Tab-separated table of C-alpha atoms in Angstrom:
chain	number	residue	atom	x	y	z
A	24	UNK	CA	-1.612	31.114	-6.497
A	25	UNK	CA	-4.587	28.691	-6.059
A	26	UNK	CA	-5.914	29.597	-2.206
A	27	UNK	CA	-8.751	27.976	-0.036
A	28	UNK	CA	-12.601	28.569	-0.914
A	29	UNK	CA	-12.831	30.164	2.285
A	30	UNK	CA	-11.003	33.115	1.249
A	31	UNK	CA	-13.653	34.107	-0.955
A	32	UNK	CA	-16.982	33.279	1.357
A	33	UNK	CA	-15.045	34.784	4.459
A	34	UNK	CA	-14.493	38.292	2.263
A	35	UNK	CA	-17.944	40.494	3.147
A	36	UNK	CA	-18.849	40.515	-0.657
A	37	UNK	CA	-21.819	42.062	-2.366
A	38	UNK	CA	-21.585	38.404	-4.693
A	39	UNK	CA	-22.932	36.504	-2.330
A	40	UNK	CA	-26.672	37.850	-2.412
A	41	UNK	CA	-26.801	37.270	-6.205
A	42	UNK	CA	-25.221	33.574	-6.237
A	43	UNK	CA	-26.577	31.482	-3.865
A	44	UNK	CA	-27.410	29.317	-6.885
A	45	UNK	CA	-23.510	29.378	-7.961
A	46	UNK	CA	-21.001	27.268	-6.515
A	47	UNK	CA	-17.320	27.766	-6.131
A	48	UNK	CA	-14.917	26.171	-8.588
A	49	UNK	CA	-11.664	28.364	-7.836
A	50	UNK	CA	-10.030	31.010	-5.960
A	51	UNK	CA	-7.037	32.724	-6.901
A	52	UNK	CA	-4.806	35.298	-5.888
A	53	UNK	CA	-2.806	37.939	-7.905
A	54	UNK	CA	0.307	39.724	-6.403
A	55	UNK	CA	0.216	43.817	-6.895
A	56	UNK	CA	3.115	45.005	-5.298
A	57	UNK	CA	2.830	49.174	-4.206
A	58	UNK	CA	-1.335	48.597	-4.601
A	59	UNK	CA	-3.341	50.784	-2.350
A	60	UNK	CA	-6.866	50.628	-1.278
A	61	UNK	CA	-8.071	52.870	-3.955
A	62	UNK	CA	-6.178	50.699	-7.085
A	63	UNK	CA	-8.800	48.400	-7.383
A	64	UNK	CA	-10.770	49.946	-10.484
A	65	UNK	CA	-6.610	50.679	-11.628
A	66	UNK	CA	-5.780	47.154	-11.935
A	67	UNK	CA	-9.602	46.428	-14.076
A	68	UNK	CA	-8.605	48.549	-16.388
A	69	UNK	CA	-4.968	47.118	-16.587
A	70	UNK	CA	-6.303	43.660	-17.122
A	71	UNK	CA	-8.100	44.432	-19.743
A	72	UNK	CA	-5.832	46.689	-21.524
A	73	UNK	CA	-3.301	43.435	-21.085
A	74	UNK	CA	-6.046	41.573	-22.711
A	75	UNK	CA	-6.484	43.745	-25.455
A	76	UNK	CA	-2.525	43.391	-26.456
A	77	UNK	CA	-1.587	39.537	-24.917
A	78	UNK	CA	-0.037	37.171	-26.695
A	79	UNK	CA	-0.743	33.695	-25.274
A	80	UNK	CA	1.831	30.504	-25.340
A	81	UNK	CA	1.065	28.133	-28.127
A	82	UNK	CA	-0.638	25.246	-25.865
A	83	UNK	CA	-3.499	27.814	-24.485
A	84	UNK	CA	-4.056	29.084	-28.062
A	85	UNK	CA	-4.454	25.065	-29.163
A	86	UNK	CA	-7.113	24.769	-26.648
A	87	UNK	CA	-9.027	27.871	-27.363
A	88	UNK	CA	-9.151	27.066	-30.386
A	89	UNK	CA	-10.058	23.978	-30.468
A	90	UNK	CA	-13.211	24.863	-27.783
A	91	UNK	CA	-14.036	27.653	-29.639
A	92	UNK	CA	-14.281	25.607	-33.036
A	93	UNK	CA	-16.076	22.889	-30.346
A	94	UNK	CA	-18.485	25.497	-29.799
A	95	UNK	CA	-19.391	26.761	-33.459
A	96	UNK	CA	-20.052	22.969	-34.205
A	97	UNK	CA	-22.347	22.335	-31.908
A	98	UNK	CA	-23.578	25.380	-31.174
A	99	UNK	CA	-22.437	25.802	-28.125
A	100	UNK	CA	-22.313	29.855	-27.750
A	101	UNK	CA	-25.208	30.881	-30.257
A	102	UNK	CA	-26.880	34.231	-29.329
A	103	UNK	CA	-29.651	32.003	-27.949
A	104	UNK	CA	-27.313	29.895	-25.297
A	105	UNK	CA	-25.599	32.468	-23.818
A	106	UNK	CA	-26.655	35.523	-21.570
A	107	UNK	CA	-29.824	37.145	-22.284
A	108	UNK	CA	-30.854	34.034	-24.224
A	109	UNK	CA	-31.278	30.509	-22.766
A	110	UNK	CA	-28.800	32.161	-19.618
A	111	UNK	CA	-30.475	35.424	-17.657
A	112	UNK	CA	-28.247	37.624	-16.772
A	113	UNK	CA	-26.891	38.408	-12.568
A	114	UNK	CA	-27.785	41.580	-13.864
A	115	UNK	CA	-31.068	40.883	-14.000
A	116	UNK	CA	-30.926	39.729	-9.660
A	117	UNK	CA	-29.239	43.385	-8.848
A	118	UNK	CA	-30.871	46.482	-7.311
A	119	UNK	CA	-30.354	49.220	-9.595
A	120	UNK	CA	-27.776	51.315	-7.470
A	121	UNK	CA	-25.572	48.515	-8.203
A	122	UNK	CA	-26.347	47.981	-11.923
A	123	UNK	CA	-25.715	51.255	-12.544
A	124	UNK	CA	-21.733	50.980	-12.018
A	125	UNK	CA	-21.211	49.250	-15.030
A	126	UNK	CA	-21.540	52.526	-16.632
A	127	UNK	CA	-18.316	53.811	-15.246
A	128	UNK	CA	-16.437	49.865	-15.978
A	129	UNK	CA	-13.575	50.195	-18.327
A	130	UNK	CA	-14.712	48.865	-21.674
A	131	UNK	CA	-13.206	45.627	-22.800
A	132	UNK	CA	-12.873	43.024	-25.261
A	133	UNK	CA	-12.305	39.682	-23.746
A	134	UNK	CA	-15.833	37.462	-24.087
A	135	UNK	CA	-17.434	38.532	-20.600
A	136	UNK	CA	-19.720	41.060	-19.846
A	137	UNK	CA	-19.866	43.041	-17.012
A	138	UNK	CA	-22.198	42.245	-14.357
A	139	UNK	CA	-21.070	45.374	-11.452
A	140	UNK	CA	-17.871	47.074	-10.789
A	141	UNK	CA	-17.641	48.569	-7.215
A	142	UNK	CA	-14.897	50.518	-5.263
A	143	UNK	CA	-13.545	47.035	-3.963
A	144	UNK	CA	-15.689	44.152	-6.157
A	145	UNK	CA	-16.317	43.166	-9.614
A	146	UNK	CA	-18.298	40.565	-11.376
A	147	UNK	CA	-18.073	39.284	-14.966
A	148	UNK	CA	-20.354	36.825	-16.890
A	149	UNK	CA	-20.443	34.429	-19.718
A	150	UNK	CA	-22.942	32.213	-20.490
A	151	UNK	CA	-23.452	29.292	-23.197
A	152	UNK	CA	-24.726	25.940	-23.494
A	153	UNK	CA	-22.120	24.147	-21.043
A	154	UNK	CA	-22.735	27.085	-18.133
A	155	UNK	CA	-23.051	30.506	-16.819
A	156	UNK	CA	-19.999	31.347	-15.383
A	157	UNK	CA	-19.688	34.686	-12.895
A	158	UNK	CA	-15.662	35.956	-12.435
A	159	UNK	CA	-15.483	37.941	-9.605
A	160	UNK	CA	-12.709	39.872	-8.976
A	161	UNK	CA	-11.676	41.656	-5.130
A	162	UNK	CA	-9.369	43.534	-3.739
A	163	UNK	CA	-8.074	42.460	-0.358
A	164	UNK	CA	-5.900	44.214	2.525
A	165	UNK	CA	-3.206	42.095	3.564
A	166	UNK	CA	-1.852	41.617	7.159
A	167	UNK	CA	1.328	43.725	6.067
A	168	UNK	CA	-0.674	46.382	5.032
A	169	UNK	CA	-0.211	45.809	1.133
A	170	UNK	CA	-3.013	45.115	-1.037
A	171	UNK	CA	-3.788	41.381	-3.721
A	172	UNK	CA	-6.476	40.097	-6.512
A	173	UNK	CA	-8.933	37.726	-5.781
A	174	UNK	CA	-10.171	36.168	-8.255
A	175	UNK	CA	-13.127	33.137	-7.480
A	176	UNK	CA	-14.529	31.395	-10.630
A	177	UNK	CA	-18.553	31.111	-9.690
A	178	UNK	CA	-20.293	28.262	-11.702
A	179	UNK	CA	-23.536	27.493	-12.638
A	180	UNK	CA	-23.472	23.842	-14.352
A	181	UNK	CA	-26.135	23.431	-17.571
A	182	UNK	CA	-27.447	20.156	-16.164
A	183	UNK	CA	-25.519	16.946	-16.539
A	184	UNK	CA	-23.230	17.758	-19.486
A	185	UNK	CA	-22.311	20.992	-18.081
A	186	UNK	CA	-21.118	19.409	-15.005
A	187	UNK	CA	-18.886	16.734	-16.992
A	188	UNK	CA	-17.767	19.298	-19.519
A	189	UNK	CA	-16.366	20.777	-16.150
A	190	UNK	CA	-15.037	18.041	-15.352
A	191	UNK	CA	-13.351	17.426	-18.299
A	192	UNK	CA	-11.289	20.541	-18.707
A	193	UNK	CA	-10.163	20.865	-15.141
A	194	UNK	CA	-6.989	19.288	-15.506
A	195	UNK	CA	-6.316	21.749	-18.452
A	196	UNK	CA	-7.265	24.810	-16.464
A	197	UNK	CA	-4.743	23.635	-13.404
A	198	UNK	CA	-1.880	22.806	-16.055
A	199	UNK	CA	-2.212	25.400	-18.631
A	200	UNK	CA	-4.726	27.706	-18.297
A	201	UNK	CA	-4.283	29.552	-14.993
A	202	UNK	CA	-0.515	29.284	-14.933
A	203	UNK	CA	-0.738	31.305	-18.249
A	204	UNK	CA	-3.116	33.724	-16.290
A	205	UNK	CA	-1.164	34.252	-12.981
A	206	UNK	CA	1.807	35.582	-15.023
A	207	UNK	CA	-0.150	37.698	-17.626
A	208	UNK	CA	-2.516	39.684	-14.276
A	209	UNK	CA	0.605	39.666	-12.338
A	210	UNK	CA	2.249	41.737	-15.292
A	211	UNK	CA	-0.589	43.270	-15.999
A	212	UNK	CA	-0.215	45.225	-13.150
A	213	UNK	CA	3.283	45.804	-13.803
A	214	UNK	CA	2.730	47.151	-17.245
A	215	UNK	CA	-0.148	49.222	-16.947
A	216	UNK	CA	-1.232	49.596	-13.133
A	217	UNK	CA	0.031	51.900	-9.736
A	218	UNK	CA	3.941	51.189	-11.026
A	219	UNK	CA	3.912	52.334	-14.462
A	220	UNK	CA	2.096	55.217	-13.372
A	221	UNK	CA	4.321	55.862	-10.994
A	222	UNK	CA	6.935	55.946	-13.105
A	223	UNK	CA	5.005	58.042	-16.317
A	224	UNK	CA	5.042	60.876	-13.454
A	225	UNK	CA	8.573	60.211	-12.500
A	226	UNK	CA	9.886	60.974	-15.647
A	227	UNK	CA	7.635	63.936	-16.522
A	228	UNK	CA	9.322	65.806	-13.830
């Protein structure tokens, strides 16, 4: 579910000292039903295990496709336009007792690269000719005690064509591309977070 701006900047976030720079294109949320406070680094790993093993409609694999052939062409995401090329990395902004967690981040396979990973926060980057984009991921107590994902989509527009090219595929983000992603996190967590586990110890007993 799509929620206000505000419920990112409101959240006491270690982001916000590295991303001034950024601004905010979306904020998400994820339900985890049975998620406690110490799930967050659970549900990170179940994403990208889920990644690892999706299988996407037929419209979102169209439009990968045809961005990622986009890219090749022009040259979009050459070693050279993307982080630790033309991009520097947030990385690069941290102090070191905070670079040092992505040590202990769950390996994965989906384009981004891991910025941080803390006991409540994570941030994700990707970089290329069009922008440098920072996910950042949170987990966040609800007034009923459970626990959701937030996810806020931080973006750093390559000069005019970057902020068109943004432009340009929002309607395909709101229509196919986070629909697609609500259901696969929301499973995610259903397939490989707190439940499952739950339910791995269940039947070893």
């Amino acid at each position: 579910m799509r929620i206000p701006k505000a419920a990112h900047t409101e959240q006491p976030w270690r982001i916000h000292e590295f991303t001034r720079d950024f601004r905010i294109e979306d904020v998400w949320s994820f339900r985890v039903p049975d998620a406690g406070p110490e799930d967050f680094p659970v549900m990170v790993k179940a994403l990208k295990t889920a990644y690892a093993n999706r299988t996407d409609p037929l419209p979102v694999r169209f439009l990968f496709a045809v961005r990622w052939k986009l890219g090749a062409l022009c040259g979009w995401d050459t070693a050279e336009e993307s982080v630790g090329g033309r991009v520097a990395s947030l990385r690069d902004r941290l102090p070191p007792e905070i670079a040092r967690t992505v040590e202990d981040a769950a390996p994965g396979v989906d384009p981004f690269s891991e910025v941080y990973q803390l006991e409540d926060e994570a941030a994700r980057e990707l970089g290329n000719f069009t922008m440098h984009t920072i996910m950042h991921l949170g987990w966040v107590r609800l007034d009923d005690g459970g626990y959701e994902l937030r996810m806020a989509a931080l973006v750093r527009p390559n000069g005019l064509f970057g902020r068109l090219y943004m432009g340009f595929i929002m309607p395909f983000r709101y229509v196919f591309i986070y629909p697609v992603l609500t259901r696969q996190w929301e499973q995610a967590w259903l397939d490989h977070g707190r439940p499952n586990r739950h339910g791995k110890a269940a039947a070893s007993e």
